[in-house]
Tab-separated table of C-alpha atoms and ligand atoms in Angstrom:
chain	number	residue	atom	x	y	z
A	1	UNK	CA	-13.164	-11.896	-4.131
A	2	UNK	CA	-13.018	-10.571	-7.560
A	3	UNK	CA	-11.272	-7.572	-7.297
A	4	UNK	CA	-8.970	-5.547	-4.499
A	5	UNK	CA	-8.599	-2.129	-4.034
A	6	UNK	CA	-8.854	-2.380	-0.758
A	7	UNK	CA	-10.051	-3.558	2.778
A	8	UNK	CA	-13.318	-3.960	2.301
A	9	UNK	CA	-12.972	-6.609	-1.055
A	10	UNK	CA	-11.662	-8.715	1.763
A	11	UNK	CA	-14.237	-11.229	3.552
A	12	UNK	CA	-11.957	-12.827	6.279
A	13	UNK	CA	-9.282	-10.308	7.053
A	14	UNK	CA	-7.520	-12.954	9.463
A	15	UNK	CA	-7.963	-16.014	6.616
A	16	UNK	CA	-6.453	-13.870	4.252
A	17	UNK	CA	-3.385	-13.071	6.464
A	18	UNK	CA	-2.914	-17.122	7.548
A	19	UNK	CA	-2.964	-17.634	3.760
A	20	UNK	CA	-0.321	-15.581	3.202
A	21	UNK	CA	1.467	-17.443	6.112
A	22	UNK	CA	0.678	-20.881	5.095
A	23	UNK	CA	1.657	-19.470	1.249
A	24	UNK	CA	5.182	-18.436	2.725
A	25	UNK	CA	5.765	-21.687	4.499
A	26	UNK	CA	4.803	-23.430	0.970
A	27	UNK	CA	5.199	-20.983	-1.981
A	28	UNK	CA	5.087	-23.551	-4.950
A	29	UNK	CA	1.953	-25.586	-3.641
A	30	UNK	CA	-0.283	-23.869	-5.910
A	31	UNK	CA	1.445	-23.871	-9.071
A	32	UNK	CA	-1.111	-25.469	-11.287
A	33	UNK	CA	-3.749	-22.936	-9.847
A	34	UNK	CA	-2.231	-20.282	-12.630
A	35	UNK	CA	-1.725	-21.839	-15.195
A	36	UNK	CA	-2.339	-20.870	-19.004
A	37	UNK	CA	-3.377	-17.922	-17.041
A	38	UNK	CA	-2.164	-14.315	-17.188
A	39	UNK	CA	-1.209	-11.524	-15.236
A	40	UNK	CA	-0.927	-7.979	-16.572
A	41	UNK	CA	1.057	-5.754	-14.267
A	42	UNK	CA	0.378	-1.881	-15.062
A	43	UNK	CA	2.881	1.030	-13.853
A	44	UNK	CA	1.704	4.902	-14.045
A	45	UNK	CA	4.421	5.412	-11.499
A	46	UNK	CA	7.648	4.074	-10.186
A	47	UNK	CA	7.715	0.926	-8.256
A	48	UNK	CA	10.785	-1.579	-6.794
A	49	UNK	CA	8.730	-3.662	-4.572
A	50	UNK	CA	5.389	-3.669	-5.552
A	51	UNK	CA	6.154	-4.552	-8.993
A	52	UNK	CA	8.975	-7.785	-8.098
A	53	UNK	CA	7.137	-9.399	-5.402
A	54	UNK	CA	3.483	-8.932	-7.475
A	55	UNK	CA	5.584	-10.869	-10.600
A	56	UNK	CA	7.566	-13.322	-8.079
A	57	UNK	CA	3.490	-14.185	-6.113
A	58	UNK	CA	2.121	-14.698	-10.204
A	59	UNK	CA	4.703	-16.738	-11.522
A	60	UNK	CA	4.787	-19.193	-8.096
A	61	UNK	CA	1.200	-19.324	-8.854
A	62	UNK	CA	2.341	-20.625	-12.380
A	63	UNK	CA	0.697	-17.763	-14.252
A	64	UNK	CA	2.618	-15.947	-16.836
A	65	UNK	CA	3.475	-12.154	-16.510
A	66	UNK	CA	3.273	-8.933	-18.582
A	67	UNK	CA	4.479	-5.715	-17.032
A	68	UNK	CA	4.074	-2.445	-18.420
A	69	UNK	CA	4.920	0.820	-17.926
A	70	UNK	CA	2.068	2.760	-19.062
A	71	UNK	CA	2.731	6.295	-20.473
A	72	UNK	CA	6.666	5.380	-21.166
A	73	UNK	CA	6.485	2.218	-23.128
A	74	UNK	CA	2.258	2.652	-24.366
A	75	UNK	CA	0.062	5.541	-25.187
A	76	UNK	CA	-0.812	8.341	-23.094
A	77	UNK	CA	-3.882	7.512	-21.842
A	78	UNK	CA	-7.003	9.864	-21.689
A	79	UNK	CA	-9.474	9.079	-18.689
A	80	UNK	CA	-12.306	11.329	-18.613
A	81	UNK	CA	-15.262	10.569	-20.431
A	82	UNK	CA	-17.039	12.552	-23.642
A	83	UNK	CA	-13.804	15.161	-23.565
A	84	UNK	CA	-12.139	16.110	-27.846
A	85	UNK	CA	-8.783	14.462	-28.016
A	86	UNK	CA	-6.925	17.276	-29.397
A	87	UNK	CA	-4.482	16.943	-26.623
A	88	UNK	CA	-1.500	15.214	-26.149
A	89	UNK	CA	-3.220	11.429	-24.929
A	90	UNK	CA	-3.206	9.383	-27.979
A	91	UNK	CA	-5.456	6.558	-26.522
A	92	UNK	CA	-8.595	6.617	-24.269
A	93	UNK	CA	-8.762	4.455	-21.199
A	94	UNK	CA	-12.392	2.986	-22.867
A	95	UNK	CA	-10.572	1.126	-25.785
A	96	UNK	CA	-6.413	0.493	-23.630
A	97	UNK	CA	-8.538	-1.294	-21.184
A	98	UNK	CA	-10.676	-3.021	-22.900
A	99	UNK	CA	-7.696	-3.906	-24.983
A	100	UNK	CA	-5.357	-5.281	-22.302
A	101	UNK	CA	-8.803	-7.186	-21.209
A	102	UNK	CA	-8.458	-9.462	-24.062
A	103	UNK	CA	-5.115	-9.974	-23.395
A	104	UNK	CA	-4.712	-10.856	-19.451
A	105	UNK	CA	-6.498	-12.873	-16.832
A	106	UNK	CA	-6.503	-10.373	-13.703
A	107	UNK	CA	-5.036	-6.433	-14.070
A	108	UNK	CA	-2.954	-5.249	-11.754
A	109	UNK	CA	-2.985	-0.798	-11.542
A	110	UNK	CA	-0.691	1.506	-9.630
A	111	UNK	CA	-1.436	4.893	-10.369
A	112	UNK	CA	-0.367	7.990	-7.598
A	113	UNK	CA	-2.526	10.633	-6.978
A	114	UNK	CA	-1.217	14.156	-8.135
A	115	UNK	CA	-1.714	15.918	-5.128
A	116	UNK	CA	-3.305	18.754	-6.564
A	117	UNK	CA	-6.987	18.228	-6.585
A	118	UNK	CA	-8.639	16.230	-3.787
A	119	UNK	CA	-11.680	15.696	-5.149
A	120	UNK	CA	-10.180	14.499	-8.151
A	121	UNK	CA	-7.622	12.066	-6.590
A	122	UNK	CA	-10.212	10.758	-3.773
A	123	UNK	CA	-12.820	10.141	-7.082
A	124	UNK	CA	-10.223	7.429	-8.079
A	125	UNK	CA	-10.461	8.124	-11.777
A	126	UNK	CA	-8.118	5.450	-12.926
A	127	UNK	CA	-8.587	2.483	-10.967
A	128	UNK	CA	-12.367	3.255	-11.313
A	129	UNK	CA	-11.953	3.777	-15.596
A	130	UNK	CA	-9.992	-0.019	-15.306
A	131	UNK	CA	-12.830	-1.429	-13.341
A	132	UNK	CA	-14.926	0.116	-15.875
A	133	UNK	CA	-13.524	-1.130	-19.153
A	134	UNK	CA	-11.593	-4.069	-18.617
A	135	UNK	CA	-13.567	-6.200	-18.079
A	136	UNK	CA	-11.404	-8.691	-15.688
A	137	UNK	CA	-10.572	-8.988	-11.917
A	138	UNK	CA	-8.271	-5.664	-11.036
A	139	UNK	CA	-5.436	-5.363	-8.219
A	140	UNK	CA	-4.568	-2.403	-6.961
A	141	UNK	CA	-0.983	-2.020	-6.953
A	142	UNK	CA	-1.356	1.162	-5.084
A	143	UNK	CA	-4.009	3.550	-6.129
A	144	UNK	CA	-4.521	7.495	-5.326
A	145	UNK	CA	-6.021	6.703	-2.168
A	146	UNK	CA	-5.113	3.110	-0.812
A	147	UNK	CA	-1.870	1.114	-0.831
A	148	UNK	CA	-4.198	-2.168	-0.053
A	149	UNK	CA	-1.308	-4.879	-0.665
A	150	UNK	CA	1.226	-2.987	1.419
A	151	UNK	CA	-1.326	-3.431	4.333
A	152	UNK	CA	-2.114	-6.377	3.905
A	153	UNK	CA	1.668	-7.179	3.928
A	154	UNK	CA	2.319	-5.069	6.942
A	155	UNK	CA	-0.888	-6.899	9.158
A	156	UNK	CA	1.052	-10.610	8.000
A	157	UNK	CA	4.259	-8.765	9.529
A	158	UNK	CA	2.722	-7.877	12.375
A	159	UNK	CA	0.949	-11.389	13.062
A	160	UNK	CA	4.210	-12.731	12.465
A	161	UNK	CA	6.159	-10.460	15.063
A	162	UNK	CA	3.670	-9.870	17.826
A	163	UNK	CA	4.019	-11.238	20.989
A	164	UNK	CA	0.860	-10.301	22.523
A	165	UNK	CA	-2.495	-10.816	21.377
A	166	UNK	CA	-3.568	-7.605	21.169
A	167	UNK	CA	-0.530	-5.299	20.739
A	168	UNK	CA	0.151	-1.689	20.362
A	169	UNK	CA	0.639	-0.478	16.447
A	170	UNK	CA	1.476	3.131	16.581
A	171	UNK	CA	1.564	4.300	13.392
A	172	UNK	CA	3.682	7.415	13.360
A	173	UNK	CA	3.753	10.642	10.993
A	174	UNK	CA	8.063	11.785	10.327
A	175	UNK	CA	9.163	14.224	8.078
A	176	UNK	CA	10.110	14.271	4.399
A	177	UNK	CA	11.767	16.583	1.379
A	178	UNK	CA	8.636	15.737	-0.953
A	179	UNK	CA	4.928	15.774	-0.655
A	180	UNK	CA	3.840	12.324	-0.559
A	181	UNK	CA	0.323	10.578	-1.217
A	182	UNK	CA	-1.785	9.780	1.593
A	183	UNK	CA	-2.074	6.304	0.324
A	184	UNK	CA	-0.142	4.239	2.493
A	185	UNK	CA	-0.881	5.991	5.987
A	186	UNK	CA	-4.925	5.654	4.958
A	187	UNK	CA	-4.664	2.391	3.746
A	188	UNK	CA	-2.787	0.798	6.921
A	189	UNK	CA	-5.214	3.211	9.201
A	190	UNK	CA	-8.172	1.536	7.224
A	191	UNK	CA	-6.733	-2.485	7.845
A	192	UNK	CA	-5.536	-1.619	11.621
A	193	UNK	CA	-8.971	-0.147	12.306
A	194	UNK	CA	-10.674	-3.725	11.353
A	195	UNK	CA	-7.583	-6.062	13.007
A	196	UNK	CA	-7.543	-7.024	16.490
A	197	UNK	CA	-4.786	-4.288	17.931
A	198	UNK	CA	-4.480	-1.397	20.092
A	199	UNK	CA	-4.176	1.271	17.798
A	200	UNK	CA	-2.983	5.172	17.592
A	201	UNK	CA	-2.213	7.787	14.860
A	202	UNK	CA	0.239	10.462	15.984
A	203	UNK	CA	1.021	13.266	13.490
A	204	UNK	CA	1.281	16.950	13.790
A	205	UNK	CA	-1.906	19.120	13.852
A	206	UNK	CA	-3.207	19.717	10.112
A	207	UNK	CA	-2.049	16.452	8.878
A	208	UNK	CA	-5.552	14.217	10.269
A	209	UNK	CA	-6.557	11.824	7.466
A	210	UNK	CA	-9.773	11.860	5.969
A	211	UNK	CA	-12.301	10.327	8.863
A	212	UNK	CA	-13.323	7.592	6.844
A	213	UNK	CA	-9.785	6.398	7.221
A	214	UNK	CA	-8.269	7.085	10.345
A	215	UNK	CA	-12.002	5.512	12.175
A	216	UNK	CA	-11.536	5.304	15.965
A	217	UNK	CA	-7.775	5.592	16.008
A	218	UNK	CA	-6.663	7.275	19.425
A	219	UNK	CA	-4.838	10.375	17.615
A	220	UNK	CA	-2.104	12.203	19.510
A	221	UNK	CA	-0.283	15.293	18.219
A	222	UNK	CA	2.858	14.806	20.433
A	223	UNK	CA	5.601	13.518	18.443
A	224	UNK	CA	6.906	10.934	21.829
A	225	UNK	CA	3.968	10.716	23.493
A	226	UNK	CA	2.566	7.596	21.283
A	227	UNK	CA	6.190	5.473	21.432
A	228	UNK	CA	5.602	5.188	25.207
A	229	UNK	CA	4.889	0.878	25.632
A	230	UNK	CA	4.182	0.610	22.217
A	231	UNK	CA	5.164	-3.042	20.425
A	232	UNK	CA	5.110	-1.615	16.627
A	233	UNK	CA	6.282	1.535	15.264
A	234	UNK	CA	5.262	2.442	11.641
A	235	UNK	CA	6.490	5.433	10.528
A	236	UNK	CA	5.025	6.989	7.147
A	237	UNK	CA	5.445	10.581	6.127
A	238	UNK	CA	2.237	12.179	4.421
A	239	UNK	CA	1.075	15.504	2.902
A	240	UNK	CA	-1.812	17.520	4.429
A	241	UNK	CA	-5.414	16.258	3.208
A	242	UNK	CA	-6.783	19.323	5.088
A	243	UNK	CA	-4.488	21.849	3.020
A	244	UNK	CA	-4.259	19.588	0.604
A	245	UNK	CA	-1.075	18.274	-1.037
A	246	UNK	CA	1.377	20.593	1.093
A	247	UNK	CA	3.669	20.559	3.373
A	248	UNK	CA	2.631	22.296	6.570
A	249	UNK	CA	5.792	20.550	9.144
A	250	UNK	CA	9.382	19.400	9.073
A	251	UNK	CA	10.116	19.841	12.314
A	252	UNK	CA	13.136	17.313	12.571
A	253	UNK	CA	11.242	16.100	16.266
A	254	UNK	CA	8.630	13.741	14.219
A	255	UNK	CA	11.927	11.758	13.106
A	256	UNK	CA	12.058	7.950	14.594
A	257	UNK	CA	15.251	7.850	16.584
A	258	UNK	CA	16.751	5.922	19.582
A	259	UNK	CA	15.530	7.715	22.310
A	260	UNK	CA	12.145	7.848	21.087
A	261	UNK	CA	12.770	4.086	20.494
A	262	UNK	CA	13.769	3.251	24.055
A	263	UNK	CA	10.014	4.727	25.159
A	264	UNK	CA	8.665	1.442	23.397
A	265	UNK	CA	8.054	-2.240	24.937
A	266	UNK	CA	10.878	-3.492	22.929
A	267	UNK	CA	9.244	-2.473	19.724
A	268	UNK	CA	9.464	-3.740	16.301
A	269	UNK	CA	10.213	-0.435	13.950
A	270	UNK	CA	8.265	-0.859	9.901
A	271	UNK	CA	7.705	1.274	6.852
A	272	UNK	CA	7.047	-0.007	3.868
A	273	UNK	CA	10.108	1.425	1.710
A	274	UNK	CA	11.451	3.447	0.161
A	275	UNK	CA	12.387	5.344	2.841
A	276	UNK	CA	14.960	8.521	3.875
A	277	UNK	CA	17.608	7.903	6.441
A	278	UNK	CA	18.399	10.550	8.906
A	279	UNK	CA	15.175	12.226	7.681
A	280	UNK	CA	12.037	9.683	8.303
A	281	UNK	CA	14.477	7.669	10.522
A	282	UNK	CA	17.752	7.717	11.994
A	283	UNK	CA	20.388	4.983	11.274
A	284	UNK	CA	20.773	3.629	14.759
A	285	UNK	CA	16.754	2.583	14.242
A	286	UNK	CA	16.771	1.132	10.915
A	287	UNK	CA	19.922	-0.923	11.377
A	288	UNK	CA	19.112	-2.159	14.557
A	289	UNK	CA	17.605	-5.897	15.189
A	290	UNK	CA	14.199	-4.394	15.757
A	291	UNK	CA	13.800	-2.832	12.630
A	292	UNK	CA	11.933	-5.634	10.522
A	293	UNK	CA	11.343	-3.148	7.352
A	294	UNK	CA	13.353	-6.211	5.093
A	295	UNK	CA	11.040	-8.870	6.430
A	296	UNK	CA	8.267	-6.419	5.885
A	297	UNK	CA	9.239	-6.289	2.022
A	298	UNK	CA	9.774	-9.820	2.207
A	299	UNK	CA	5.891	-10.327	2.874
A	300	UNK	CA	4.941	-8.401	0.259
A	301	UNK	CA	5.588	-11.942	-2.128
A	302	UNK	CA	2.746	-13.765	0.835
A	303	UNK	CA	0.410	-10.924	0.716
A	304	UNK	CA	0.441	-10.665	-3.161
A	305	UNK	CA	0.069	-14.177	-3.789
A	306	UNK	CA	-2.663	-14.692	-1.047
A	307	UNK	CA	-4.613	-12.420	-3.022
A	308	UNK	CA	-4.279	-13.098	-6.479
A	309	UNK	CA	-4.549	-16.379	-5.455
A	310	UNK	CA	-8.084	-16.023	-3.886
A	311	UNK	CA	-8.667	-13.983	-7.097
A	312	UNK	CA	-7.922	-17.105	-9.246
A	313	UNK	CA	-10.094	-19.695	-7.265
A	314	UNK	CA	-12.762	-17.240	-8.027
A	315	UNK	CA	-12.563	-17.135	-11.823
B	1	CP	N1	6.271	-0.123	-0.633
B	1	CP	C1	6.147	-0.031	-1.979
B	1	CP	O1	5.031	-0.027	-2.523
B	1	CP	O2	7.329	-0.034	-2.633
B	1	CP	P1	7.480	0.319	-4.204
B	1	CP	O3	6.950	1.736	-4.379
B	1	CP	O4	8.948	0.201	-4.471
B	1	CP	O5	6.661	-0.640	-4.986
């Protein structure tokens, strides 16, 4: 594997989860692997999680870190190619790339999509441009389309947590104040569609995910039907790729509660945080012992390291 931005950069999806199991049971067996080696660690947007547990996998694989927050600490960067920089981007993505090339080992990008212009955001102009021009191995630390470390997280969870070999992972649209990327919900659809679970998308009509995501999910548009005998509940709210970027629903129904939790076999209730109480989900869920959503950001250290560490054996 050289670089991942996303499911498919993955050759053994279930070797790649038991490394990130053995790498949990073992975090500092592999510190030599890194050394002398560096890790650049790119932010276009906010990030708690993503950007700790990345810098916590890197520096247990002995490599040495460099986080940046692109736009606030650099240069405005300019991405599109041949256009007069009379504006206000100081830098073009040709030479910053290149640049931070010379400079790090493997790249790691996060960069949102901005929800106006779907062709745009599903073109994947920046994590494309840092393919391009860097020139070393990139990680996507969530991209406008994919969130491929958070699912790779949430699949070790799950392995962890199941208790049948095939269980049923309902991933589950819930309301929200903001309109959010369809990252996350198309990235997990995209990993559940290649694991070995039962798997079903419910969401309210005129929020389907592009096809090439959501595959042969089992879709359901009735906010309790999905919870009935299901062993995972992963609740994500997204905004419309049909009408895209808006907010067509917030009907309070879609919100993961305790009756819609007592449906379930027992299940275990993720998201991959940040999330909004008593909007995406009621207290009584997320405090109770089946919520695992602090394990689940726990992982993300076992599914970043199992990565970049496949990434390093490779260079
Ligand atoms: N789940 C996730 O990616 O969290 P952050 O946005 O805080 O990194």
């Amino acid at each position: 594997m050289y670089n991942f931005t996303s499911v498919n950069d993955v050759q053994d999806l279930s070797a790649m989860v038991n490394l990130g199991l053995q790498l949990k049971k073992s975090p500092n067996a592999f510190r030599e692997l890194g050394k002398y080696k560096t890790i650049g660690l790119l932010f276009f947007n906010s990030s708690l999680r993503t950007r700790l547990s990345t810098q916590k996998a890197a520096q247990q694989l002995g490599m040495d870190v460099m986080v940046m927050n692109v736009g606030a600490d650099s240069w405005q960067l300019e991405m599109t190619e041949g256009v007069i920089m009379n504006g206000d981007k100081a830098e073009h993505v040709a030479e910053a790339a290149a640049v931070i090339g010379q400079y790090c080992d493997i790249v790691g990008v996060r960069s949102f999509p901005g929800l106006v212009d779907r062709n745009y955001d599903y073109s994947e102009q920046v994590l494309n441009q840092f393919i391009k021009y860097t020139g070393k191995p990139i990680v996507s630390l969530e991209s406008a389309t994919r969130h491929p470390l958070q699912s790779l997280t949430d699949l070790i969870t799950i392995e962890e947590h199941k208790k049948t070999a095939r269980p049923k992972v309902v991933l589950t649209w819930a309301p929200h104040v903001k309109a959010l990327p369809q990252c996350v919900p198309n990235s997990f659809a995209e990993w559940m569609n290649r694991a070995d679970v039962d798997f079903t998308i419910a969401h309210p009509e005129g929020y389907e995910l592009a096809p090439e995501f959501s595959g042969n999910a089992r879709i359901t548009h009735d906010p309790k039907a999905a919870f009935i005998g299901a062993d995972f509940i992963y609740a994500k709210n997204w905004s419309s790729y049909k009408d895209y970027g808006k907010i067509l629903n917030s009907d309070p129904a879609w919100m993961v509660t305790k009756e819609k939790m007592d449906l379930t076999n027992n299940a275990k209730f993720m998201h991959c945080l940040p999330v909004r109480r008593n909007v995406v989900v009621e207290d009584a869920v997320i405090d109770s012992e089946n919520s695992i959503v602090i394990q689940q950001a726990g992982n993300r250290v076992w599914a970043a390291q199992a990565v970049l560490k496949t990434i390093l054996e490779s260079l």
